PDB file of C-alpha atoms in Angstrom:
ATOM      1  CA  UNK A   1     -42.538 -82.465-261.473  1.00 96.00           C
ATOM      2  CA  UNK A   2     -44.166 -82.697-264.761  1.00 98.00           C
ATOM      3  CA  UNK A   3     -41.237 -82.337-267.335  1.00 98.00           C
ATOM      4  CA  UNK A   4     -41.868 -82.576-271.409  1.00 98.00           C
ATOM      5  CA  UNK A   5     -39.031 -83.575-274.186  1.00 97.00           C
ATOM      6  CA  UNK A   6     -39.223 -81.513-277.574  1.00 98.00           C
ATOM      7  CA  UNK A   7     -37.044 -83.434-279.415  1.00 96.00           C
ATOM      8  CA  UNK A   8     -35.413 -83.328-283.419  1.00 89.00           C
ATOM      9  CA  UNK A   9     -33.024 -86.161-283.026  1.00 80.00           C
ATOM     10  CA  UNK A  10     -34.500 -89.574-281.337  1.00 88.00           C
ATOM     11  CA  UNK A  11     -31.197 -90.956-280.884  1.00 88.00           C
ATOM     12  CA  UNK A  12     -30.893 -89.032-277.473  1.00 94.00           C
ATOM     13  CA  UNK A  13     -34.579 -89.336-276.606  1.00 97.00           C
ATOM     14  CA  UNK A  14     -34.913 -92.995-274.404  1.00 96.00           C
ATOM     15  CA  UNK A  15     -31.309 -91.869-272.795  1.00 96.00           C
ATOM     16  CA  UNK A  16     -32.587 -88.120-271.842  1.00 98.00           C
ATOM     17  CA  UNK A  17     -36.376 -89.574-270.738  1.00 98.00           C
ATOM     18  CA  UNK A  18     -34.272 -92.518-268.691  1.00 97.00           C
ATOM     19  CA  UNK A  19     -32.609 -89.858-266.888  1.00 98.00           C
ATOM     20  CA  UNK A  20     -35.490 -87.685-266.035  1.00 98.00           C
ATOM     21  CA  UNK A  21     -37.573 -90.691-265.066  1.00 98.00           C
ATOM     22  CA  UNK A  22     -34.777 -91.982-262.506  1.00 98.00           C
ATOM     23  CA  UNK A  23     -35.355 -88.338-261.237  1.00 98.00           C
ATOM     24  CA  UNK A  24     -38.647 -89.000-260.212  1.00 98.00           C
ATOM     25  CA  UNK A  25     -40.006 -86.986-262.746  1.00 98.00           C
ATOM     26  CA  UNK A  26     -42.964 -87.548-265.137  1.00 98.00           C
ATOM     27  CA  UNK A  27     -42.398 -87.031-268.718  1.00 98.00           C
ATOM     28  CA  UNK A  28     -43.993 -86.684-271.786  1.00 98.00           C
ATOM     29  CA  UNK A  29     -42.172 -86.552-275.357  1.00 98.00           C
ATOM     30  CA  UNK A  30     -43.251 -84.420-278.423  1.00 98.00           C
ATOM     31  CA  UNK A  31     -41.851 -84.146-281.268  1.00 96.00           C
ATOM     32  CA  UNK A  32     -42.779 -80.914-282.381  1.00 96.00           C
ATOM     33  CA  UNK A  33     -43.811 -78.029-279.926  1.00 97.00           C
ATOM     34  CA  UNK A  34     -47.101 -77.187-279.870  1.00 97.00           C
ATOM     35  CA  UNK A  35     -49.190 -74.671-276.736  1.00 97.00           C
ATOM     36  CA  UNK A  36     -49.622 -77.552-274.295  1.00 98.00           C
ATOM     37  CA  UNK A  37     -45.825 -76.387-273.394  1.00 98.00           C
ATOM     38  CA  UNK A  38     -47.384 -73.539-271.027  1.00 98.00           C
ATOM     39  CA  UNK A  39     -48.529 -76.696-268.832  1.00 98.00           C
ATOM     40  CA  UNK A  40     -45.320 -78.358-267.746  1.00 99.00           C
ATOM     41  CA  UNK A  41     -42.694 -77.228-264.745  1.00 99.00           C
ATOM     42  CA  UNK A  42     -39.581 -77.576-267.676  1.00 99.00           C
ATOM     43  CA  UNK A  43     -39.181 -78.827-270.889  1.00 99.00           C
ATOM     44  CA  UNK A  44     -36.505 -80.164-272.236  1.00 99.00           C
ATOM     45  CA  UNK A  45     -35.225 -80.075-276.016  1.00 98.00           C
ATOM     46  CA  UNK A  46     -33.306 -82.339-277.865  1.00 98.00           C
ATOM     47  CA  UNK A  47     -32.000 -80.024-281.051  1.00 96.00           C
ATOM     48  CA  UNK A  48     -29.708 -76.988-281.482  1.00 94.00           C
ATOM     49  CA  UNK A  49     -31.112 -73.336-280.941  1.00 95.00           C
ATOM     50  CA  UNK A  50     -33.429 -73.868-283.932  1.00 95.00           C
ATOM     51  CA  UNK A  51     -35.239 -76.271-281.889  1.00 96.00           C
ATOM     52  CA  UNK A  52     -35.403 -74.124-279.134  1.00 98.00           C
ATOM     53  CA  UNK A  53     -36.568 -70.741-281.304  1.00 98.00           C
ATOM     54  CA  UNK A  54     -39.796 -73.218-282.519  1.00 98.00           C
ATOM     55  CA  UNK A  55     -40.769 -74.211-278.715  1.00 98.00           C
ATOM     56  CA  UNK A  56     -40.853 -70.246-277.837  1.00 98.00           C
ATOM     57  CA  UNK A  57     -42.393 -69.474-281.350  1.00 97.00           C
ATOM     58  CA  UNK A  58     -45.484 -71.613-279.793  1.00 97.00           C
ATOM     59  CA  UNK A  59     -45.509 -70.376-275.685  1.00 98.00           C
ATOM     60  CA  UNK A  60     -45.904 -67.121-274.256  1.00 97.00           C
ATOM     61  CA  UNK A  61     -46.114 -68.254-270.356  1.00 98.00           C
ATOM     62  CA  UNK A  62     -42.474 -70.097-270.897  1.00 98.00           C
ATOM     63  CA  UNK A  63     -41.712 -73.100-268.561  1.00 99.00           C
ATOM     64  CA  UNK A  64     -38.038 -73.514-267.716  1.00 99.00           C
ATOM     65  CA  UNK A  65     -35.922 -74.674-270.512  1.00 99.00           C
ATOM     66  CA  UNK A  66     -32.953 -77.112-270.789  1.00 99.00           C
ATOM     67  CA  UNK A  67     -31.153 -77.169-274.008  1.00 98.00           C
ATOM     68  CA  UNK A  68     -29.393 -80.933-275.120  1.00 98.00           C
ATOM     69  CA  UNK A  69     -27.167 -79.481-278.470  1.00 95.00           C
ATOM     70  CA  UNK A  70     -27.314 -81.933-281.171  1.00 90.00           C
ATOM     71  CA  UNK A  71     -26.970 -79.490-283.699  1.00 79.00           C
ATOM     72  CA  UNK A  72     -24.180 -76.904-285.108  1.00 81.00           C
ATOM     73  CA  UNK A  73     -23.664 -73.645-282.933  1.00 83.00           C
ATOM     74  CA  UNK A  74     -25.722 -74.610-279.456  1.00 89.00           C
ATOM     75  CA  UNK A  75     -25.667 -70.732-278.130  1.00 92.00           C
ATOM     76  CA  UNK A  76     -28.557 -71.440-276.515  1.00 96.00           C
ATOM     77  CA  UNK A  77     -28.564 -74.951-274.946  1.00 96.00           C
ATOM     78  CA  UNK A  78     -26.515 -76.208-272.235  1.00 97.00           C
ATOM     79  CA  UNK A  79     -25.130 -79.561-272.771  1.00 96.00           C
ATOM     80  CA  UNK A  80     -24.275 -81.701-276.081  1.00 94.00           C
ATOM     81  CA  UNK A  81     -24.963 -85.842-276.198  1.00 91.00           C
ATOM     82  CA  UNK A  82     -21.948 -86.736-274.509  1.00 92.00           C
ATOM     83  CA  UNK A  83     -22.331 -84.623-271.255  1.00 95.00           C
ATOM     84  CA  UNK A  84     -25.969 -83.623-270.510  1.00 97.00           C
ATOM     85  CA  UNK A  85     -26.437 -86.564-267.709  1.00 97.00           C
ATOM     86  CA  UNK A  86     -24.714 -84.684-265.232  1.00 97.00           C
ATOM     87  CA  UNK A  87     -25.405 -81.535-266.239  1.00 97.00           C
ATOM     88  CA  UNK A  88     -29.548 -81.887-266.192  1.00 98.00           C
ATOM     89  CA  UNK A  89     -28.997 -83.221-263.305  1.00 98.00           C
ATOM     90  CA  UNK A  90     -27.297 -80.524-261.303  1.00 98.00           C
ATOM     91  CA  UNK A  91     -29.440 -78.461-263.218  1.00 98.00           C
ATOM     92  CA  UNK A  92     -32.654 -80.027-261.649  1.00 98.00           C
ATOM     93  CA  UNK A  93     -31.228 -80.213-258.404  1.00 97.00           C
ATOM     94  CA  UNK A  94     -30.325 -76.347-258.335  1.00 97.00           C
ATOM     95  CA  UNK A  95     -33.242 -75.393-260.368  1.00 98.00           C
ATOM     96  CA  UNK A  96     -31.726 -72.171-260.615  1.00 98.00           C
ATOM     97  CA  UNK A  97     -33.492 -70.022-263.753  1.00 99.00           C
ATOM     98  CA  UNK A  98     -32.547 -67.051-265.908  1.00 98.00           C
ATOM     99  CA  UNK A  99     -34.879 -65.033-267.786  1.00 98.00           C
ATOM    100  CA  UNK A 100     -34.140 -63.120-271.248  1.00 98.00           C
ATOM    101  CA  UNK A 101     -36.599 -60.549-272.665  1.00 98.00           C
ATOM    102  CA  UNK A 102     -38.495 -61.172-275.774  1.00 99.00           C
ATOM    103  CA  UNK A 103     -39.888 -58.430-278.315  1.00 99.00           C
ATOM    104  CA  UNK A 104     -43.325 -58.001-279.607  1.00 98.00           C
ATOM    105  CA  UNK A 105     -43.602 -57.300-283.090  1.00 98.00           C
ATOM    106  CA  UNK A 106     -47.384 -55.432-283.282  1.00 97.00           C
ATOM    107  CA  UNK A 107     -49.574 -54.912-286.429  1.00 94.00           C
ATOM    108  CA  UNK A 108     -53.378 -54.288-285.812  1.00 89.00           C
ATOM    109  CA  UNK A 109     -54.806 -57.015-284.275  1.00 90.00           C
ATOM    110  CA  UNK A 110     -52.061 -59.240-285.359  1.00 92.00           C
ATOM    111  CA  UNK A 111     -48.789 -59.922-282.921  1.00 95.00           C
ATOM    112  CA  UNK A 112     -45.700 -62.252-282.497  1.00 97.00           C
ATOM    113  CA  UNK A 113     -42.891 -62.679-280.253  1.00 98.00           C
ATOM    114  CA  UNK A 114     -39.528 -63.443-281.325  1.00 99.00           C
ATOM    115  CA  UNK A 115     -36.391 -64.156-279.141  1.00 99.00           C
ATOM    116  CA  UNK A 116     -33.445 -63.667-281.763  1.00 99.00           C
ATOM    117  CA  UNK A 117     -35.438 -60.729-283.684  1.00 99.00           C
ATOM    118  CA  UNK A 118     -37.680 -59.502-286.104  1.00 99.00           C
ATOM    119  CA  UNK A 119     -36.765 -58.575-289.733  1.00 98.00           C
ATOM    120  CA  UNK A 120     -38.921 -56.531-291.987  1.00 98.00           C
ATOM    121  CA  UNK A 121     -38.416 -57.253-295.496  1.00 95.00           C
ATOM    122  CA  UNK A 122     -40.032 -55.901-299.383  1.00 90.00           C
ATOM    123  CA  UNK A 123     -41.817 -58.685-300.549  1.00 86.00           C
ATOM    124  CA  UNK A 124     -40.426 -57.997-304.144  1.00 81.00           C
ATOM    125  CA  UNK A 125     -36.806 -60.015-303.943  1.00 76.00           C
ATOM    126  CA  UNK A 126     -34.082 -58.439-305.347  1.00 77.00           C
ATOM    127  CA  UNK A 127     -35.638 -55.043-305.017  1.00 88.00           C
ATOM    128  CA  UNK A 128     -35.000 -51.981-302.397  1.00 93.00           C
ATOM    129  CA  UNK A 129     -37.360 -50.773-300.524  1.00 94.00           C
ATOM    130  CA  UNK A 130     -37.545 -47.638-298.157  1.00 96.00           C
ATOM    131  CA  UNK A 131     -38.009 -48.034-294.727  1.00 97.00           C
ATOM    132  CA  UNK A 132     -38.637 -45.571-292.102  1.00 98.00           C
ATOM    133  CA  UNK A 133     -37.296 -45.661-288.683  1.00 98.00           C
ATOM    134  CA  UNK A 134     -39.160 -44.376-285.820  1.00 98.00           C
ATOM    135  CA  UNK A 135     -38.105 -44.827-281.928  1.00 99.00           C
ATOM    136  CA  UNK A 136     -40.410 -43.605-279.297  1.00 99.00           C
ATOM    137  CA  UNK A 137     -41.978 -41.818-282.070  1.00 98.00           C
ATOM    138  CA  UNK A 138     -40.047 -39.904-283.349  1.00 98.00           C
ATOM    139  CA  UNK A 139     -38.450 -40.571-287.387  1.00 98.00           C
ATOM    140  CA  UNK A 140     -35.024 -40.832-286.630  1.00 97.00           C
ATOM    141  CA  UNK A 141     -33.997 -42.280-290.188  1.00 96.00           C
ATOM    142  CA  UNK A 142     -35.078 -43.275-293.955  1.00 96.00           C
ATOM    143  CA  UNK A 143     -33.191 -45.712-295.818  1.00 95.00           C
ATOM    144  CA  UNK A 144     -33.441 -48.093-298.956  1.00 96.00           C
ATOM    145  CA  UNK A 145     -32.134 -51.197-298.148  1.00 95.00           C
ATOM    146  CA  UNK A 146     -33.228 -55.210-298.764  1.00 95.00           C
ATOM    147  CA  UNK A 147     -34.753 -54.992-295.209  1.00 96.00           C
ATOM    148  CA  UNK A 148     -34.328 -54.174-291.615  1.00 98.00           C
ATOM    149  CA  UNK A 149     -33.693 -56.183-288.384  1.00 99.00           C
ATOM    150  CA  UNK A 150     -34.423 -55.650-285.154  1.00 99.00           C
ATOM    151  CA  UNK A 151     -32.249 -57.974-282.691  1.00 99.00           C
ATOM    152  CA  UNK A 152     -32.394 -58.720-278.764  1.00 99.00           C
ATOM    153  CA  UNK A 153     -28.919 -59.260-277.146  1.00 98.00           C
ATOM    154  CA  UNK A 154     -29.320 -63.125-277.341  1.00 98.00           C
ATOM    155  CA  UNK A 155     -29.904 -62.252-281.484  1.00 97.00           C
ATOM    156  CA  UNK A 156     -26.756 -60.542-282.031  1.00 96.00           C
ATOM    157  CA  UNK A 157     -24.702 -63.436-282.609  1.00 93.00           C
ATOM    158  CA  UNK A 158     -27.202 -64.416-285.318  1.00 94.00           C
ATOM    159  CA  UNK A 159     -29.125 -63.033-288.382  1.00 96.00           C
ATOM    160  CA  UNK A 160     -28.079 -60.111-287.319  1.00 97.00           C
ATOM    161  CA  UNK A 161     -23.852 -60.756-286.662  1.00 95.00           C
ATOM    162  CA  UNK A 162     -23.881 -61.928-290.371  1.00 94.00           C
ATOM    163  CA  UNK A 163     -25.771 -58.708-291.296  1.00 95.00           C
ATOM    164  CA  UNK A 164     -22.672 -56.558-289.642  1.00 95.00           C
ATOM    165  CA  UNK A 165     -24.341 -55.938-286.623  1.00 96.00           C
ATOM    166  CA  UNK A 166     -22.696 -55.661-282.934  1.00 96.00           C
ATOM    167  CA  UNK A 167     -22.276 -58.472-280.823  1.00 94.00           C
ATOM    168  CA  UNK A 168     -24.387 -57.352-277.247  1.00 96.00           C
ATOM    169  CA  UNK A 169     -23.531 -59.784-274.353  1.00 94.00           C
ATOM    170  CA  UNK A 170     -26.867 -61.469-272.933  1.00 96.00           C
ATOM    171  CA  UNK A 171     -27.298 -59.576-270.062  1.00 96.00           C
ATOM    172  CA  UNK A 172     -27.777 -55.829-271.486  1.00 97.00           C
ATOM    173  CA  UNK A 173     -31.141 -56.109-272.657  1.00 98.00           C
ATOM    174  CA  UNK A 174     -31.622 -54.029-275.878  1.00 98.00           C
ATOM    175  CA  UNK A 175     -32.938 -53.513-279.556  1.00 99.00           C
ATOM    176  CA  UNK A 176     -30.320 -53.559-282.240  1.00 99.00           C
ATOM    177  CA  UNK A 177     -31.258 -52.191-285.096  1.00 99.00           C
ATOM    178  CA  UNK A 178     -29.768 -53.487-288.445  1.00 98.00           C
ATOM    179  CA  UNK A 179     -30.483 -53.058-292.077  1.00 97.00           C
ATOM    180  CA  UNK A 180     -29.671 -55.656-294.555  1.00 96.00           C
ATOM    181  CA  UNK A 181     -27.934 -54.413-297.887  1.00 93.00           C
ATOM    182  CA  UNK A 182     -28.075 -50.868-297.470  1.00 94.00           C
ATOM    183  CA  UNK A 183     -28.440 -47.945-299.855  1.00 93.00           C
ATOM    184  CA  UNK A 184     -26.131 -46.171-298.234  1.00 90.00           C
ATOM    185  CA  UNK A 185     -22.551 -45.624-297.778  1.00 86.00           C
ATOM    186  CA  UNK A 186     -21.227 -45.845-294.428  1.00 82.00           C
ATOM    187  CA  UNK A 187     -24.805 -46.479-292.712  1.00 86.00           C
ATOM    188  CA  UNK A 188     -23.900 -48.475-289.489  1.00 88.00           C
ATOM    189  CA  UNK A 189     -26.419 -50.371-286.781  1.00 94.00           C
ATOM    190  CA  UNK A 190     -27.511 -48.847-283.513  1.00 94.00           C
ATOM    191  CA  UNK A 191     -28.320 -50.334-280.051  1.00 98.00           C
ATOM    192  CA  UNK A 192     -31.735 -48.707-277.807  1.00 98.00           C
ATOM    193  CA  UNK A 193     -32.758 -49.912-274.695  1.00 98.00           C
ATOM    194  CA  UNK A 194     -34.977 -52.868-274.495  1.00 98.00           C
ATOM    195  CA  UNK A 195     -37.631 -50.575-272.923  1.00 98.00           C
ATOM    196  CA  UNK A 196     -38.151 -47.878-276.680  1.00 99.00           C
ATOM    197  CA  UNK A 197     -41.212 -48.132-278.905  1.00 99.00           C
ATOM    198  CA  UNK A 198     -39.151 -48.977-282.750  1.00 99.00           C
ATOM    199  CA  UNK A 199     -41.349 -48.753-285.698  1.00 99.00           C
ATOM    200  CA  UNK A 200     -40.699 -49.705-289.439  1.00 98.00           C
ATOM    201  CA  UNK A 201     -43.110 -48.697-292.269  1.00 98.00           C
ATOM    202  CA  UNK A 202     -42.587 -48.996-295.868  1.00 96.00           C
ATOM    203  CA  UNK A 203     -44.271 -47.366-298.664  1.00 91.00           C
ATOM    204  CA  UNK A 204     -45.353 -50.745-299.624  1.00 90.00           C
ATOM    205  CA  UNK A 205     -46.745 -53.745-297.519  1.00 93.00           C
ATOM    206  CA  UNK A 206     -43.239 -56.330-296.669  1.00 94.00           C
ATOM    207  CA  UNK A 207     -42.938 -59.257-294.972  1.00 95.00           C
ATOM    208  CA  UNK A 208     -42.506 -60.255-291.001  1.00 97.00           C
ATOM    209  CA  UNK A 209     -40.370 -62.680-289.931  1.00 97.00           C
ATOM    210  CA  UNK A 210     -39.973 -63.580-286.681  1.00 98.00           C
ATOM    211  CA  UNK A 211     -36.579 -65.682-285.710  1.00 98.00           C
ATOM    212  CA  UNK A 212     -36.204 -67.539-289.515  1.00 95.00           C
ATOM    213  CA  UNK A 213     -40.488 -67.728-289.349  1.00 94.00           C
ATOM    214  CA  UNK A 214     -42.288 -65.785-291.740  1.00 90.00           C
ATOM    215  CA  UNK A 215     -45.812 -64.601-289.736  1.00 91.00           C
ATOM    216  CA  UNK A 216     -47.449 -61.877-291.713  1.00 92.00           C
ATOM    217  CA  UNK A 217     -47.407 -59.371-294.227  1.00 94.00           C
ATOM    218  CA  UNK A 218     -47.761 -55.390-293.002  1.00 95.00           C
ATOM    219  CA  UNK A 219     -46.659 -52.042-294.231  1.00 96.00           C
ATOM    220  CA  UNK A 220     -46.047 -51.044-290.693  1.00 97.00           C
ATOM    221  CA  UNK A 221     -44.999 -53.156-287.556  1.00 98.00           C
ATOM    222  CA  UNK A 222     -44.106 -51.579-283.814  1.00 98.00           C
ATOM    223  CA  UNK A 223     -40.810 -53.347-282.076  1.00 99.00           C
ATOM    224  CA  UNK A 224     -41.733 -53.469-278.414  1.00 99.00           C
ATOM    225  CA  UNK A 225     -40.343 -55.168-275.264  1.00 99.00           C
ATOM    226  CA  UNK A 226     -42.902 -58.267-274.210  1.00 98.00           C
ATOM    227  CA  UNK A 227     -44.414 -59.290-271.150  1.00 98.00           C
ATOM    228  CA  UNK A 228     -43.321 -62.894-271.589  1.00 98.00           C
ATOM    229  CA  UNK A 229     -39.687 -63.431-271.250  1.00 99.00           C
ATOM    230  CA  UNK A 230     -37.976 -66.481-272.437  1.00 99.00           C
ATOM    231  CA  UNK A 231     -36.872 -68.815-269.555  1.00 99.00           C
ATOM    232  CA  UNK A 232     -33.751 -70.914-269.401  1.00 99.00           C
ATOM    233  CA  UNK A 233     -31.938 -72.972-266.776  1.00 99.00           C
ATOM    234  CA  UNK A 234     -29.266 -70.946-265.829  1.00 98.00           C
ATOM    235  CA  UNK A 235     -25.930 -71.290-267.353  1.00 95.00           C
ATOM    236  CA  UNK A 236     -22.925 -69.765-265.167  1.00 91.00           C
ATOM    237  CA  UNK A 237     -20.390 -69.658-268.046  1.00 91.00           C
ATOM    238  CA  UNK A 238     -23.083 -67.920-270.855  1.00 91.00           C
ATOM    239  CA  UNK A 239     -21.048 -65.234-271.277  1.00 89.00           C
ATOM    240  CA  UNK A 240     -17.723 -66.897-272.016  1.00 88.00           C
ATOM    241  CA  UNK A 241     -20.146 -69.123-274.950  1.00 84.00           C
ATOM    242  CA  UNK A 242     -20.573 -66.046-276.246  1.00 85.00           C
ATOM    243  CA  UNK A 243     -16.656 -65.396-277.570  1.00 85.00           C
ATOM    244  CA  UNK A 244     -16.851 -69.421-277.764  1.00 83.00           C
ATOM    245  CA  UNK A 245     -19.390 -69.050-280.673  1.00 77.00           C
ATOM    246  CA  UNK A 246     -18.078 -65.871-282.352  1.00 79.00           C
ATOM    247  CA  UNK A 247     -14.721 -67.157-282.305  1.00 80.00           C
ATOM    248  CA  UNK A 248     -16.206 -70.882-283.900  1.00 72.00           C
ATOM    249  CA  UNK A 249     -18.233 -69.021-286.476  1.00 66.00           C
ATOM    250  CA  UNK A 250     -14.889 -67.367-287.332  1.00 56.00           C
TER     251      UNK A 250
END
């Protein structure tokens, strides 16, 4: 099988392409992800989750991933330096996969896709700015705030946990929507379905950012479930990681 390593830290990189070669696999190494990704049966990454976020930032057809944690948190990977021999290798030999839905953030002819979430902020720092919540349609809210987020299950141990939002386990795919610094006493975040249209327009044009990248600026962007999932080897203990990490962070 034709296997590619994204890799941040070379340290690991000869041990990891060592392994996969004894494998019989072929490999290639890059070290930064780029669209050729689509073309490989897995790819493995050498980083923490931020190295992971950048190789779905650039793929929408997403090979099989295996995550080697070299960084802080690791909610998304599945092995650190010390033990990811033996676990890529059952991994391989099982091949066993587990796909998490992405959301498509939509304005015009402009699109992105974003794993954690999407946040929707003024482009004036320090100032509020009013956003209006619509789901399916229909305006469910208006609030000033420094900006919005809308999370995925896998997100809500991220941006938007330190925001105050709910932590969702991985499985119960949804939208979480979250405001950062709002107006408003008592305002709290709400969960929809994966499946609802969300919308966000301000009275003036803000900024996109899509899992820590900015990608455009818009006065309105539509929230919506994508067609191209994020695909991971599967990991039988994710949902204990998730207490793992919120207790860490803690």
């Amino acid at each position: 099988m034709r296997s590619v390593i994204v890799y941040k830290s070379p340290e690991l990189l000869e041990k990891v392409e060592k392994v996969l070669l004894d494998l019989g696999h072929e490999v290639k190494s890059l070290p930064k992800p780029s669209r050729s990704l689509e073309s490989f049966d897995f790819i493995v990454s050498i980083g923490g989750d931020g190295t992971i976020l950048s190789i779905l930032q650039e793929v929408r057809r997403c090979p099989p991933i295996f995550g080697i944690n070299s960084g802080k948190i690791g909610y998304l990977t599945h092995s650190n330096s010390t033990d990811f021999e033996d676990k890529i290798r059952i991994a391989l030999k099982k091949f066993e996969t587990e796909k998490f839905e992405r959301v498509k953030c939509s304005c015009g002819d402009s699109d992105c896709l974003a794993l954690n979430e999407i946040a929707f902020f003024g482009k004036e720092r320090g100032k509020l700015t009013e956003i209006t919540i619509k789901i399916d349609s229909e305006e469910v809210d208006r609030i000033r705030c420094d900006g919005i987020i809308a999370a995925t299950q896998i997100g809500s141990t991220a941006y938007s946990f330190s925001a105050g939002g709910p932590v969702v386990e991985p499985y119960h795919p949804s939208i979480i929507i979250v405001p950062v610094a709002p107006f408003r006493f008592g305002w709290r975040p709400f969960v929809v379905r994966m499946d609802r249209i969300v919308e966000f327009e301000a009275k003036n044009p803000g900024l996109v950012i899509a899992d820590g990248k900015k990608i455009f600026e818009a006065k309105r962007v539509t929230i919506t479930k994508s067609d191209f999932p994020a695909v991971f080897f599967k990991r039988d203990d994710r949902i204990k990681r998730v207490f793992q990490i919120i207790r860490r962070i803690e």
